[in-house]
PDB file of C-alpha atoms in Angstrom:
ATOM      1  CA  MET A   1       0.185 -15.095  -9.418  1.00 46.00           C
ATOM      2  CA  ASP A   2       3.899 -14.831 -10.134  1.00 47.00           C
ATOM      3  CA  ASP A   3       4.576 -11.164 -10.710  1.00 50.00           C
ATOM      4  CA  GLY A   4       5.483  -9.724  -7.309  1.00 48.00           C
ATOM      5  CA  LEU A   5       8.908  -9.476  -5.691  1.00 45.00           C
ATOM      6  CA  LYS A   6      11.902 -11.407  -6.966  1.00 46.00           C
ATOM      7  CA  GLY A   7      13.585 -13.788  -4.563  1.00 47.00           C
ATOM      8  CA  ASP A   8      13.449 -17.262  -3.048  1.00 44.00           C
ATOM      9  CA  ASN A   9      10.547 -16.641  -0.641  1.00 47.00           C
ATOM     10  CA  SER A  10       8.543 -14.338  -2.883  1.00 48.00           C
ATOM     11  CA  GLU A  11       5.370 -16.464  -2.809  1.00 53.00           C
ATOM     12  CA  GLU A  12       4.631 -15.438   0.785  1.00 50.00           C
ATOM     13  CA  PHE A  13       4.861 -11.756  -0.205  1.00 57.00           C
ATOM     14  CA  ASP A  14       2.728 -11.980  -3.347  1.00 70.00           C
ATOM     15  CA  ASP A  15       0.156  -9.499  -2.092  1.00 80.00           C
ATOM     16  CA  ASP A  16      -0.699  -6.160  -3.730  1.00 86.00           C
ATOM     17  CA  ASN A  17      -0.663  -4.312  -0.415  1.00 84.00           C
ATOM     18  CA  TYR A  18       2.739  -5.709   0.561  1.00 82.00           C
ATOM     19  CA  ILE A  19       4.307  -5.144  -2.866  1.00 86.00           C
ATOM     20  CA  THR A  20       3.017  -1.562  -2.972  1.00 89.00           C
ATOM     21  CA  CYS A  21       4.318  -0.773   0.531  1.00 85.00           C
ATOM     22  CA  PHE A  22       7.638  -2.369  -0.390  1.00 85.00           C
ATOM     23  CA  PHE A  23       7.872  -0.230  -3.523  1.00 89.00           C
ATOM     24  CA  LEU A  24       6.828   2.993  -1.744  1.00 90.00           C
ATOM     25  CA  ASP A  25       9.409   2.449   1.003  1.00 87.00           C
ATOM     26  CA  LEU A  26      12.356   4.425  -0.327  1.00 82.00           C
ATOM     27  CA  ARG A  27      14.838   1.934   1.156  1.00 78.00           C
ATOM     28  CA  PHE A  28      13.549  -0.762  -1.220  1.00 79.00           C
ATOM     29  CA  LYS A  29      12.402   1.315  -4.195  1.00 76.00           C
ATOM     30  CA  HIS A  30      15.120  -0.032  -6.482  1.00 76.00           C
ATOM     31  CA  ALA A  31      14.757  -3.677  -5.440  1.00 77.00           C
ATOM     32  CA  PRO A  32      13.979  -5.954  -8.384  1.00 79.00           C
ATOM     33  CA  LEU A  33      10.312  -6.527  -9.097  1.00 78.00           C
ATOM     34  CA  LYS A  34       8.906  -9.300 -11.222  1.00 77.00           C
ATOM     35  CA  LYS A  35       7.525  -8.725 -14.694  1.00 75.00           C
ATOM     36  CA  CYS A  36       4.073  -7.213 -14.068  1.00 84.00           C
ATOM     37  CA  ALA A  37       4.599  -5.930 -10.514  1.00 87.00           C
ATOM     38  CA  PHE A  38       4.562  -2.229 -11.401  1.00 89.00           C
ATOM     39  CA  LYS A  39       1.279  -2.674 -13.252  1.00 91.00           C
ATOM     40  CA  ARG A  40      -0.157  -4.334 -10.131  1.00 92.00           C
ATOM     41  CA  ILE A  41       1.172  -1.481  -7.977  1.00 93.00           C
ATOM     42  CA  LEU A  42      -0.380   1.100 -10.298  1.00 93.00           C
ATOM     43  CA  LYS A  43      -3.775  -0.644 -10.188  1.00 93.00           C
ATOM     44  CA  TYR A  44      -3.629  -1.060  -6.414  1.00 94.00           C
ATOM     45  CA  VAL A  45      -2.674   2.572  -5.795  1.00 94.00           C
ATOM     46  CA  ALA A  46      -5.520   3.683  -8.093  1.00 93.00           C
ATOM     47  CA  SER A  47      -7.966   1.498  -6.151  1.00 93.00           C
ATOM     48  CA  ILE A  48      -6.813   3.096  -2.895  1.00 93.00           C
ATOM     49  CA  GLY A  49      -7.324   6.522  -4.461  1.00 93.00           C
ATOM     50  CA  LYS A  50     -10.888   5.560  -5.314  1.00 92.00           C
ATOM     51  CA  ARG A  51     -11.511   4.301  -1.759  1.00 91.00           C
ATOM     52  CA  ILE A  52     -10.140   7.547  -0.332  1.00 90.00           C
ATOM     53  CA  ARG A  53     -12.611   9.242  -2.696  1.00 93.00           C
ATOM     54  CA  PHE A  54     -10.168  10.974  -5.009  1.00 94.00           C
ATOM     55  CA  ASP A  55     -11.922  12.544  -7.971  1.00 94.00           C
ATOM     56  CA  ARG A  56     -10.956  11.732 -11.571  1.00 93.00           C
ATOM     57  CA  TYR A  57      -8.350  14.527 -11.756  1.00 95.00           C
ATOM     58  CA  GLU A  58      -6.729  13.402  -8.487  1.00 95.00           C
ATOM     59  CA  CYS A  59      -6.597   9.783  -9.753  1.00 93.00           C
ATOM     60  CA  GLU A  60      -4.852  10.938 -12.936  1.00 94.00           C
ATOM     61  CA  VAL A  61      -2.384  13.004 -10.877  1.00 96.00           C
ATOM     62  CA  LEU A  62      -1.868   9.965  -8.637  1.00 95.00           C
ATOM     63  CA  CYS A  63      -0.772   7.830 -11.607  1.00 93.00           C
ATOM     64  CA  ASP A  64       1.493  10.618 -12.880  1.00 95.00           C
ATOM     65  CA  GLN A  65       3.064  11.025  -9.444  1.00 96.00           C
ATOM     66  CA  LEU A  66       3.648   7.285  -9.156  1.00 94.00           C
ATOM     67  CA  MET A  67       5.553   7.380 -12.464  1.00 93.00           C
ATOM     68  CA  LYS A  68       7.590  10.376 -11.253  1.00 94.00           C
ATOM     69  CA  TYR A  69       8.386   8.523  -8.030  1.00 93.00           C
ATOM     70  CA  LYS A  70       9.440   5.423  -9.963  1.00 90.00           C
ATOM     71  CA  ASP A  71      11.757   7.531 -12.148  1.00 89.00           C
ATOM     72  CA  GLY A  72      13.096   9.577  -9.212  1.00 89.00           C
ATOM     73  CA  LYS A  73      11.891  12.884 -10.653  1.00 92.00           C
ATOM     74  CA  ASP A  74      11.067  16.081  -8.766  1.00 92.00           C
ATOM     75  CA  PRO A  75       9.560  16.278  -6.117  1.00 93.00           C
ATOM     76  CA  PHE A  76      10.329  12.609  -5.373  1.00 91.00           C
ATOM     77  CA  ASP A  77      14.097  13.095  -5.538  1.00 88.00           C
ATOM     78  CA  LEU A  78      14.584  14.093  -1.884  1.00 84.00           C
ATOM     79  CA  ASP A  79      17.540  12.655  -0.005  1.00 80.00           C
ATOM     80  CA  SER A  80      16.605   9.334   1.606  1.00 74.00           C
ATOM     81  CA  SER A  81      18.869   9.870   4.636  1.00 75.00           C
ATOM     82  CA  VAL A  82      16.012  11.622   6.455  1.00 66.00           C
ATOM     83  CA  ILE A  83      13.823   8.525   6.712  1.00 67.00           C
ATOM     84  CA  GLN A  84      15.784   6.539   9.333  1.00 67.00           C
ATOM     85  CA  ASP A  85      13.483   3.486   9.229  1.00 69.00           C
ATOM     86  CA  ASN A  86      10.412   5.720   8.981  1.00 79.00           C
ATOM     87  CA  PRO A  87       9.187   6.063   5.395  1.00 83.00           C
ATOM     88  CA  SER A  88       6.156   8.095   6.524  1.00 85.00           C
ATOM     89  CA  LYS A  89       8.530  10.860   7.588  1.00 85.00           C
ATOM     90  CA  TRP A  90       9.978  11.069   4.055  1.00 87.00           C
ATOM     91  CA  TRP A  91       6.523  11.073   2.451  1.00 91.00           C
ATOM     92  CA  LYS A  92       5.335  13.866   4.767  1.00 89.00           C
ATOM     93  CA  MET A  93       8.215  16.028   3.504  1.00 88.00           C
ATOM     94  CA  ILE A  94       7.133  15.716  -0.141  1.00 90.00           C
ATOM     95  CA  ASP A  95       5.489  18.856  -1.521  1.00 91.00           C
ATOM     96  CA  THR A  96       3.802  18.303  -4.871  1.00 92.00           C
ATOM     97  CA  LYS A  97       2.327  21.806  -5.174  1.00 92.00           C
ATOM     98  CA  PRO A  98       0.648  23.027  -7.372  1.00 93.00           C
ATOM     99  CA  GLU A  99      -0.656  19.450  -7.835  1.00 94.00           C
ATOM    100  CA  PRO A 100      -2.565  17.795  -4.989  1.00 95.00           C
ATOM    101  CA  ASP A 101      -0.495  15.641  -2.594  1.00 94.00           C
ATOM    102  CA  VAL A 102      -2.235  12.437  -3.657  1.00 96.00           C
ATOM    103  CA  LEU A 103       0.665   9.951  -3.747  1.00 96.00           C
ATOM    104  CA  PRO A 104       2.017  11.135  -0.376  1.00 95.00           C
ATOM    105  CA  LYS A 105      -1.509  10.711   1.072  1.00 94.00           C
ATOM    106  CA  VAL A 106      -1.755   7.169  -0.283  1.00 94.00           C
ATOM    107  CA  ALA A 107       1.742   6.294   0.965  1.00 92.00           C
ATOM    108  CA  CYS A 108       1.039   7.654   4.469  1.00 90.00           C
ATOM    109  CA  HIS A 109      -2.278   5.780   4.443  1.00 88.00           C
ATOM    110  CA  LEU A 110      -0.485   2.523   3.613  1.00 88.00           C
ATOM    111  CA  PHE A 111       2.332   3.016   6.108  1.00 83.00           C
ATOM    112  CA  ALA A 112      -0.204   3.668   8.862  1.00 83.00           C
ATOM    113  CA  ILE A 113      -1.288   0.014   8.489  1.00 69.00           C
ATOM    114  CA  SER A 114       0.779  -2.442  10.487  1.00 60.00           C
ATOM    115  CA  LEU A 115       1.556  -5.163   7.955  1.00 50.00           C
ATOM    116  CA  ASN A 116       3.509  -7.415  10.283  1.00 55.00           C
ATOM    117  CA  SER A 117       1.383  -7.366  13.409  1.00 55.00           C
ATOM    118  CA  ALA A 118       0.850 -11.022  14.281  1.00 52.00           C
ATOM    119  CA  SER A 119      -2.159 -10.345  16.495  1.00 55.00           C
ATOM    120  CA  CYS A 120      -3.786  -8.217  13.804  1.00 56.00           C
ATOM    121  CA  LYS A 121      -3.205 -10.919  11.172  1.00 58.00           C
ATOM    122  CA  ARG A 122      -4.552 -13.567  13.542  1.00 58.00           C
ATOM    123  CA  ASP A 123      -7.699 -11.524  14.271  1.00 58.00           C
ATOM    124  CA  PHE A 124      -8.403 -10.933  10.588  1.00 56.00           C
ATOM    125  CA  SER A 125      -7.771 -14.596   9.836  1.00 60.00           C
ATOM    126  CA  THR A 126     -10.150 -15.620  12.602  1.00 58.00           C
ATOM    127  CA  LEU A 127     -12.787 -13.151  11.468  1.00 54.00           C
ATOM    128  CA  GLY A 128     -12.420 -14.379   7.894  1.00 58.00           C
ATOM    129  CA  TRP A 129     -12.800 -17.974   8.998  1.00 54.00           C
ATOM    130  CA  ILE A 130     -15.827 -17.241  11.187  1.00 51.00           C
ATOM    131  CA  TYR A 131     -17.632 -14.741   8.987  1.00 49.00           C
ATOM    132  CA  HIS A 132     -16.882 -15.733   5.413  1.00 52.00           C
ATOM    133  CA  LYS A 133     -16.379 -19.461   5.515  1.00 48.00           C
ATOM    134  CA  ARG A 134     -18.792 -20.582   8.215  1.00 51.00           C
ATOM    135  CA  CYS A 135     -21.494 -18.335   9.613  1.00 50.00           C
ATOM    136  CA  LEU A 136     -22.605 -15.636   7.188  1.00 53.00           C
ATOM    137  CA  ASN A 137     -25.614 -14.635   9.289  1.00 59.00           C
ATOM    138  CA  LEU A 138     -23.789 -13.620  12.492  1.00 59.00           C
ATOM    139  CA  LYS A 139     -24.404 -10.129  13.809  1.00 64.00           C
ATOM    140  CA  VAL A 140     -21.475  -7.723  14.274  1.00 64.00           C
ATOM    141  CA  GLU A 141     -21.861  -7.801  18.076  1.00 71.00           C
ATOM    142  CA  LYS A 142     -21.564 -11.609  18.074  1.00 67.00           C
ATOM    143  CA  LEU A 143     -18.445 -11.478  15.893  1.00 57.00           C
ATOM    144  CA  GLU A 144     -16.849  -8.875  18.140  1.00 64.00           C
ATOM    145  CA  SER A 145     -17.526 -10.952  21.239  1.00 69.00           C
ATOM    146  CA  MET A 146     -16.090 -14.073  19.573  1.00 61.00           C
ATOM    147  CA  CYS A 147     -12.818 -12.281  18.778  1.00 58.00           C
ATOM    148  CA  LYS A 148     -12.273 -10.836  22.261  1.00 61.00           C
TER     149      LYS A 148
END
């Protein structure tokens, strides 16, 4: 897929989760994205909304709020100086009332995930190798003991 972030090393960051976090981090919001990246972000954010169990109305509001954020419209026009390397802090300050705070919830959900934790990546890679590619009939207890 070639529609993520622009740049020399963009292939290693061609992941919907990474691109969405990059876009929702106010420090990088205006960084150039490749051709279909915003469409990917929109689809990914909607899928997160479904996993968080947003109803149909909340999913529609989520898409509207993402467009407002992209365009820098109220309430997503707060000063970025408050974030100080902590985008979750900025998102927690957003008040979308009378609409539900769906985009801030999704953003805080995403920023709670450590994307660059080497041990976490290694564990998931190991689990993927063991569970998906080799031994599909292992019990959860066996998998847990293998990763400890």
